């Protein structure tokens, strides 16, 4: 089955064509990240306007490069592109995410499904991140598995016992891990997006230099909380700069390494605890924060089994993971019934 996947839940405009949920024929995205770097974070209206401009070019790009628009027709002597592409279905993210951004993808998908007369499959963005590990992978994860989906908006633990069988074990009570990375990064002058900047800076830092809290680490259950950790880091920076001086480069690196270590400690402790309790065969890391190499290494060293994470191109928001999720959970619904839902969880 060949599916066109669309993802516009946050700042990216992404599309891909994927066969049988795994083989990626084409994957493209337009990111408005440079615009958000200027303001130190995403302004939803700016993101949605960029997506409205880029969605059709991005879709055309993947249809052309996957040869889904390959056969050309002749009209009045002129060559025109085939109008109805050679795909079986359209998959689109309906939530969670920013409402303006979601609407661009959802309404475009509905219009195309109507014009092309194709089935349309709505996909949950977070479930999409889970399926990033199925892409271009001939030995995908085995069930039951524990998925840690950790991004700018979410920090969620899921027990997945089969395709379509998800149990939400817990999530963040306040800030998402990525969101807290972004805030601390801005505070210590590393800019946006914060996660990759903190990861780079931490390489020359000492993760034991500052003792930061590990909130809810040993509490029962599977919820997370990052606002206390964030406040502790804010207070520490306040103390270090009390005399009006700026942080030194070494202090920034030490703060980065200590903050990253505290976040990763909590993520690894809770995930491994869940994996043991539910006798998971595998752990899957998904979402933007799963791109963090230190998180990947620590999780692999702590879990007695294989930890899956996606290729870098599929760790960020992308259309291929959406096409894959739709293939393994194939439930098309009439285009009229599809609605963007910014606050949906699972
Ligand atoms: O999944 P994603 O691309 O978009 C959302 O759905 O939010 O995640 C973006 C988040 C940002 O907060 C960014 O700082 C974080 O992922 N991130 C990272 C890394 N790369 C991206 N956090 C830690 N380490 C990284 N290498
Ligand atoms: Zn995401």
Short mmCIF file of C-alpha atoms and ligand atoms in Angstrom, two decimals:
data_model
loop_
_atom_site.label_atom_id
_atom_site.label_comp_id
_atom_site.label_asym_id
_atom_site.label_seq_id
_atom_site.Cartn_x
_atom_site.Cartn_y
_atom_site.Cartn_z
CA UNK A 1 0.00 0.00 0.00
CA UNK A 2 1.38 3.40 -1.03
CA UNK A 3 0.43 6.28 1.29
CA UNK A 4 1.01 10.03 1.09
CA UNK A 5 1.61 11.23 4.68
CA UNK A 6 1.15 14.87 5.74
CA UNK A 7 2.30 16.42 9.00
CA UNK A 8 1.74 20.07 9.95
CA UNK A 9 1.14 19.94 13.71
CA UNK A 10 3.82 22.42 14.78
CA UNK A 11 6.35 24.43 12.77
CA UNK A 12 7.14 21.94 10.00
CA UNK A 13 5.32 21.39 6.72
CA UNK A 14 6.14 17.79 5.95
CA UNK A 15 5.08 15.23 3.36
CA UNK A 16 6.28 11.77 2.35
CA UNK A 17 5.33 8.79 0.23
CA UNK A 18 5.80 5.42 1.96
CA UNK A 19 5.15 1.85 0.79
CA UNK A 20 3.75 -0.75 3.24
CA UNK A 21 4.50 1.42 6.26
CA UNK A 22 8.25 1.03 5.89
CA UNK A 23 9.87 1.84 2.53
CA UNK A 24 10.27 5.61 2.22
CA UNK A 25 10.09 6.60 -1.46
CA UNK A 26 10.22 10.34 -0.84
CA UNK A 27 10.39 12.57 2.22
CA UNK A 28 10.45 16.38 2.22
CA UNK A 29 9.85 19.19 4.64
CA UNK A 30 9.85 22.94 4.78
CA UNK A 31 10.70 24.28 8.23
CA UNK A 32 9.97 27.75 9.53
CA UNK A 33 12.55 27.20 12.31
CA UNK A 34 14.79 30.14 11.23
CA UNK A 35 11.82 32.51 11.69
CA UNK A 36 11.14 31.13 15.19
CA UNK A 37 14.82 31.36 16.13
CA UNK A 38 14.45 35.15 15.68
CA UNK A 39 11.70 35.28 18.31
CA UNK A 40 13.13 32.59 20.61
CA UNK A 41 10.12 30.31 20.18
CA UNK A 42 7.22 29.45 17.91
CA UNK A 43 4.58 32.08 17.19
CA UNK A 44 1.62 29.92 16.06
CA UNK A 45 0.26 32.41 13.52
CA UNK A 46 3.68 32.75 11.86
CA UNK A 47 4.01 28.94 11.66
CA UNK A 48 0.54 28.48 10.09
CA UNK A 49 1.09 31.21 7.50
CA UNK A 50 4.34 29.59 6.37
CA UNK A 51 2.60 26.21 6.19
CA UNK A 52 -0.18 27.62 4.01
CA UNK A 53 2.52 28.83 1.60
CA UNK A 54 4.61 25.66 1.54
CA UNK A 55 2.18 22.74 1.75
CA UNK A 56 1.38 22.42 -1.96
CA UNK A 57 5.04 22.74 -3.10
CA UNK A 58 6.11 20.13 -0.52
CA UNK A 59 3.37 17.69 -1.59
CA UNK A 60 4.28 18.18 -5.26
CA UNK A 61 7.93 17.55 -4.48
CA UNK A 62 7.31 14.14 -2.86
CA UNK A 63 4.78 13.05 -5.48
CA UNK A 64 7.24 13.92 -8.23
CA UNK A 65 10.32 12.39 -6.65
CA UNK A 66 8.47 9.17 -5.73
CA UNK A 67 7.26 9.02 -9.37
CA UNK A 68 3.65 9.00 -8.15
CA UNK A 69 3.04 11.72 -10.74
CA UNK A 70 5.25 9.88 -13.19
CA UNK A 71 2.99 9.27 -16.18
CA UNK A 72 2.47 12.43 -18.12
CA UNK A 73 -0.57 13.08 -20.25
CA UNK A 74 -0.78 15.21 -23.38
CA UNK A 75 -3.36 17.93 -23.49
CA UNK A 76 -3.77 19.96 -26.69
CA UNK A 77 -0.24 19.06 -27.67
CA UNK A 78 1.28 20.24 -24.36
CA UNK A 79 2.67 17.87 -21.74
CA UNK A 80 0.84 18.14 -18.43
CA UNK A 81 1.43 16.25 -15.22
CA UNK A 82 -0.90 13.41 -14.39
CA UNK A 83 -3.60 14.93 -12.20
CA UNK A 84 -4.49 11.96 -10.04
CA UNK A 85 -1.35 10.57 -8.40
CA UNK A 86 -0.56 6.92 -8.12
CA UNK A 87 -1.14 6.54 -4.36
CA UNK A 88 -3.61 4.39 -2.40
CA UNK A 89 -4.49 6.77 0.43
CA UNK A 90 -3.71 10.05 2.19
CA UNK A 91 -2.74 10.13 5.88
CA UNK A 92 -2.86 13.35 7.85
CA UNK A 93 -2.15 14.43 11.44
CA UNK A 94 -5.34 15.70 13.11
CA UNK A 95 -3.80 16.42 16.56
CA UNK A 96 -2.38 17.15 19.04
CA UNK A 97 -0.73 20.38 17.94
CA UNK A 98 -1.30 24.04 17.11
CA UNK A 99 -4.79 24.58 15.73
CA UNK A 100 -3.82 26.90 12.85
CA UNK A 101 -1.05 24.55 11.76
CA UNK A 102 -3.22 21.43 12.02
CA UNK A 103 -5.95 23.08 9.95
CA UNK A 104 -3.56 23.70 7.05
CA UNK A 105 -2.73 19.98 6.81
CA UNK A 106 -6.21 18.64 7.56
CA UNK A 107 -8.06 20.92 5.13
CA UNK A 108 -5.50 20.35 2.37
CA UNK A 109 -5.76 16.56 2.88
CA UNK A 110 -9.56 16.71 2.77
CA UNK A 111 -9.56 18.77 -0.44
CA UNK A 112 -7.10 16.39 -2.12
CA UNK A 113 -8.99 13.30 -0.94
CA UNK A 114 -12.17 14.74 -2.46
CA UNK A 115 -10.59 15.80 -5.75
CA UNK A 116 -8.52 12.62 -6.17
CA UNK A 117 -11.21 10.34 -4.73
CA UNK A 118 -8.76 8.70 -2.30
CA UNK A 119 -9.35 7.29 1.21
CA UNK A 120 -8.11 9.47 4.03
CA UNK A 121 -6.72 8.23 7.38
CA UNK A 122 -6.46 10.62 10.36
CA UNK A 123 -3.33 10.00 12.49
CA UNK A 124 -2.45 11.04 16.05
CA UNK A 125 0.85 12.94 15.95
CA UNK A 126 2.26 11.08 18.97
CA UNK A 127 1.45 7.67 17.52
CA UNK A 128 3.23 8.89 14.39
CA UNK A 129 6.43 9.37 16.40
CA UNK A 130 6.19 5.73 17.54
CA UNK A 131 6.14 4.53 13.92
CA UNK A 132 9.26 6.50 12.94
CA UNK A 133 11.17 3.38 14.09
CA UNK A 134 9.37 1.23 11.49
CA UNK A 135 10.73 3.34 8.61
CA UNK A 136 13.37 1.72 6.40
CA UNK A 137 13.71 -0.96 9.09
CA UNK A 138 13.56 -4.64 8.15
CA UNK A 139 13.58 -5.70 11.85
CA UNK A 140 11.07 -3.37 13.51
CA UNK A 141 10.29 -3.35 17.27
CA UNK A 142 8.40 -6.27 18.82
CA UNK A 143 5.35 -6.12 21.09
CA UNK A 144 4.76 -5.59 23.94
CA UNK A 145 6.88 -2.46 23.94
CA UNK A 146 7.21 0.68 25.99
CA UNK A 147 7.27 3.92 24.00
CA UNK A 148 8.69 7.12 25.45
CA UNK A 149 7.37 9.94 23.27
CA UNK A 150 9.18 13.08 24.20
CA UNK A 151 8.92 16.32 22.27
CA UNK A 152 8.41 20.08 22.61
CA UNK A 153 4.81 19.59 23.69
CA UNK A 154 4.70 16.10 25.24
CA UNK A 155 6.43 13.64 27.52
CA UNK A 156 4.34 10.46 27.43
CA UNK A 157 4.86 6.81 28.33
CA UNK A 158 2.81 4.25 26.43
CA UNK A 159 2.44 0.50 26.73
CA UNK A 160 1.90 -0.81 23.19
CA UNK A 161 0.73 -4.42 23.11
CA UNK A 162 0.03 -4.52 19.35
CA UNK A 163 -0.68 -2.20 16.43
CA UNK A 164 -3.58 -0.03 17.58
CA UNK A 165 -3.44 -1.28 21.20
CA UNK A 166 -2.10 1.55 23.32
CA UNK A 167 -2.30 2.10 27.07
CA UNK A 168 -1.29 5.53 28.29
CA UNK A 169 0.79 4.92 31.43
CA UNK A 170 1.63 8.51 32.29
CA UNK A 171 2.76 11.88 31.09
CA UNK A 172 4.05 15.23 32.21
CA UNK A 173 2.08 17.11 34.85
CA UNK A 174 3.46 20.45 33.70
CA UNK A 175 6.21 21.28 31.17
CA UNK A 176 7.27 18.82 28.47
CA UNK A 177 10.96 17.84 28.56
CA UNK A 178 11.66 19.55 25.20
CA UNK A 179 9.82 22.71 26.21
CA UNK A 180 11.90 22.90 29.42
CA UNK A 181 15.12 22.38 27.37
CA UNK A 182 14.03 25.28 25.14
CA UNK A 183 13.38 27.58 28.13
CA UNK A 184 16.66 26.81 29.93
CA UNK A 185 18.58 27.16 26.67
CA UNK A 186 17.17 30.65 26.15
CA UNK A 187 17.97 31.56 29.77
CA UNK A 188 21.64 30.62 29.43
CA UNK A 189 21.99 32.30 26.04
CA UNK A 190 22.04 29.24 23.77
CA UNK A 191 18.96 30.13 21.70
CA UNK A 192 16.24 28.06 20.05
CA UNK A 193 15.71 25.14 19.57
CA UNK A 194 17.15 24.45 23.00
CA UNK A 195 17.55 20.65 23.05
CA UNK A 196 20.22 20.40 20.33
CA UNK A 197 21.97 23.55 21.65
CA UNK A 198 22.15 22.14 25.20
CA UNK A 199 23.36 18.80 23.85
CA UNK A 200 26.19 20.49 21.89
CA UNK A 201 27.20 22.71 24.81
CA UNK A 202 27.14 19.81 27.31
CA UNK A 203 29.97 18.03 25.49
CA UNK A 204 32.53 20.31 27.15
CA UNK A 205 30.66 20.45 30.47
CA UNK A 206 30.71 18.51 33.74
CA UNK A 207 27.36 16.82 34.40
CA UNK A 208 28.19 16.48 38.13
CA UNK A 209 29.07 20.15 38.59
CA UNK A 210 25.59 21.27 39.68
CA UNK A 211 23.26 19.11 41.70
CA UNK A 212 19.78 19.56 40.21
CA UNK A 213 16.61 17.74 41.38
CA UNK A 214 15.15 14.66 39.65
CA UNK A 215 11.40 15.35 40.16
CA UNK A 216 9.04 12.34 40.61
CA UNK A 217 11.94 10.04 39.81
CA UNK A 218 11.20 7.60 42.62
CA UNK A 219 7.47 8.26 42.99
CA UNK A 220 4.93 5.53 42.22
CA UNK A 221 3.32 5.65 38.78
CA UNK A 222 4.61 6.91 35.47
CA UNK A 223 4.00 10.65 35.49
CA UNK A 224 6.72 13.24 34.92
CA UNK A 225 7.23 16.81 36.10
CA UNK A 226 9.86 19.20 34.76
CA UNK A 227 8.78 22.57 36.13
CA UNK A 228 10.56 22.04 39.49
CA UNK A 229 13.79 21.11 37.69
CA UNK A 230 13.41 24.16 35.46
CA UNK A 231 12.84 26.45 38.48
CA UNK A 232 15.89 24.99 40.25
CA UNK A 233 17.99 25.76 37.15
CA UNK A 234 16.54 29.30 36.94
CA UNK A 235 17.38 29.91 40.63
CA UNK A 236 20.89 28.55 40.15
CA UNK A 237 21.52 30.88 37.18
CA UNK A 238 20.14 33.74 39.32
CA UNK A 239 22.65 32.92 42.07
CA UNK A 240 25.60 32.62 39.67
CA UNK A 241 24.84 35.99 38.07
CA UNK A 242 23.81 37.80 41.28
CA UNK A 243 26.66 40.26 41.08
CA UNK A 244 25.50 41.33 37.61
CA UNK A 245 28.18 39.37 35.74
CA UNK A 246 27.44 37.05 32.79
CA UNK A 247 27.86 33.28 32.88
CA UNK A 248 31.28 32.08 31.70
CA UNK A 249 31.48 29.68 28.74
CA UNK A 250 32.48 26.90 31.14
CA UNK A 251 29.52 27.62 33.44
CA UNK A 252 27.15 27.47 30.44
CA UNK A 253 28.64 24.09 29.47
CA UNK A 254 28.44 22.77 33.06
CA UNK A 255 24.84 23.98 33.41
CA UNK A 256 23.96 22.34 30.08
CA UNK A 257 25.54 19.03 31.07
CA UNK A 258 24.01 19.02 34.58
CA UNK A 259 20.56 20.00 33.32
CA UNK A 260 20.64 17.42 30.51
CA UNK A 261 21.79 14.72 32.96
CA UNK A 262 18.94 15.46 35.40
CA UNK A 263 16.31 15.32 32.61
CA UNK A 264 17.73 12.11 31.17
CA UNK A 265 17.96 10.46 34.61
CA UNK A 266 14.22 10.95 35.11
CA UNK A 267 13.29 9.81 31.59
CA UNK A 268 15.46 6.68 31.81
CA UNK A 269 14.37 5.74 35.36
CA UNK A 270 10.65 5.88 34.56
CA UNK A 271 10.92 4.18 31.17
CA UNK A 272 13.03 1.28 32.45
CA UNK A 273 10.68 0.85 35.43
CA UNK A 274 7.71 0.58 33.03
CA UNK A 275 9.58 -1.79 30.73
CA UNK A 276 10.37 -4.12 33.67
CA UNK A 277 6.84 -4.01 35.09
CA UNK A 278 5.20 -4.85 31.76
CA UNK A 279 7.94 -7.23 30.57
CA UNK A 280 8.47 -5.22 27.43
CA UNK A 281 10.52 -6.80 24.67
CA UNK A 282 11.64 -3.42 23.36
CA UNK A 283 11.75 0.26 24.23
CA UNK A 284 10.99 2.81 21.51
CA UNK A 285 12.11 6.43 21.76
CA UNK A 286 10.18 8.95 19.69
CA UNK A 287 9.82 12.72 19.34
CA UNK A 288 12.34 15.50 18.93
CA UNK A 289 14.11 14.91 22.28
CA UNK A 290 14.76 11.29 21.21
CA UNK A 291 17.39 12.74 18.86
CA UNK A 292 19.54 13.31 21.97
CA UNK A 293 22.54 10.94 21.76
CA UNK A 294 23.13 10.89 25.49
CA UNK A 295 19.49 9.87 26.11
CA UNK A 296 19.85 7.07 23.54
CA UNK A 297 23.07 5.80 25.08
CA UNK A 298 21.81 5.93 28.66
CA UNK A 299 18.54 4.18 27.74
CA UNK A 300 20.38 1.43 25.83
CA UNK A 301 22.77 0.91 28.77
CA UNK A 302 19.92 0.74 31.32
CA UNK A 303 17.34 -1.43 29.54
CA UNK A 304 17.99 -5.14 29.21
CA UNK A 305 16.82 -5.43 25.59
CA UNK A 306 16.92 -3.47 22.37
CA UNK A 307 16.12 0.23 22.42
CA UNK A 308 14.82 1.50 19.09
CA UNK A 309 15.14 5.04 17.86
CA UNK A 310 14.67 6.43 14.40
CA UNK A 311 17.10 7.76 11.80
CA UNK A 312 17.82 11.48 12.46
CA UNK A 313 15.60 12.55 9.51
CA UNK A 314 12.65 10.77 11.14
CA UNK A 315 13.24 11.96 14.73
CA UNK A 316 11.98 15.42 13.88
CA UNK A 317 8.37 15.85 12.74
CA UNK A 318 7.97 14.25 9.31
CA UNK A 319 5.34 12.91 6.92
CA UNK A 320 6.85 9.42 6.58
CA UNK A 321 6.05 8.40 10.17
CA UNK A 322 2.45 9.52 9.60
CA UNK A 323 2.14 7.40 6.45
CA UNK A 324 3.59 4.43 8.38
CA UNK A 325 1.19 4.83 11.33
CA UNK A 326 -1.74 4.99 8.88
CA UNK A 327 -0.64 1.81 7.12
CA UNK A 328 -0.40 -0.26 10.33
CA UNK A 329 -3.63 1.23 11.74
CA UNK A 330 -5.57 1.50 8.49
CA UNK A 331 -8.93 3.05 9.35
CA UNK A 332 -10.05 5.44 6.60
CA UNK A 333 -12.98 7.68 7.44
CA UNK A 334 -15.11 9.95 5.20
CA UNK A 335 -13.30 13.24 4.59
CA UNK A 336 -16.28 15.26 5.88
CA UNK A 337 -15.86 13.69 9.34
CA UNK A 338 -12.18 14.59 9.81
CA UNK A 339 -11.60 17.47 12.22
CA UNK A 340 -8.44 18.97 13.64
CA UNK A 341 -8.26 18.36 17.40
CA UNK A 342 -5.40 20.35 19.00
CA UNK A 343 -5.83 18.91 22.51
CA UNK A 344 -6.33 15.19 21.78
CA UNK A 345 -3.99 12.92 23.72
CA UNK A 346 -4.71 9.24 22.97
O1 LIG B 1 8.91 16.30 18.02
P1 LIG B 1 9.45 17.66 17.76
O2 LIG B 1 10.33 17.86 16.55
O3 LIG B 1 8.28 18.71 17.68
C1 LIG B 1 7.21 18.69 18.57
O4 LIG B 1 6.25 17.93 18.28
O5 LIG B 1 7.33 19.37 19.60
O6 LIG B 1 10.26 18.11 19.10
C2 LIG B 1 10.86 19.37 19.24
C3 LIG B 1 11.56 19.42 20.58
C4 LIG B 1 12.15 20.79 20.91
O7 LIG B 1 11.76 21.14 22.23
C5 LIG B 1 13.66 20.57 20.83
O8 LIG B 1 14.39 21.41 21.73
C6 LIG B 1 13.78 19.11 21.21
O9 LIG B 1 12.66 18.49 20.59
N1 LIG B 1 15.01 18.50 20.69
C7 LIG B 1 15.98 17.98 21.47
C8 LIG B 1 17.03 17.56 20.61
N2 LIG B 1 16.64 17.81 19.31
C9 LIG B 1 15.39 18.38 19.39
N3 LIG B 1 16.08 17.86 22.81
C10 LIG B 1 17.21 17.31 23.32
N4 LIG B 1 18.25 16.91 22.55
C11 LIG B 1 18.21 17.00 21.21
N5 LIG B 1 19.24 16.60 20.45
ZN1 LIG B 2 6.57 15.86 17.18
#
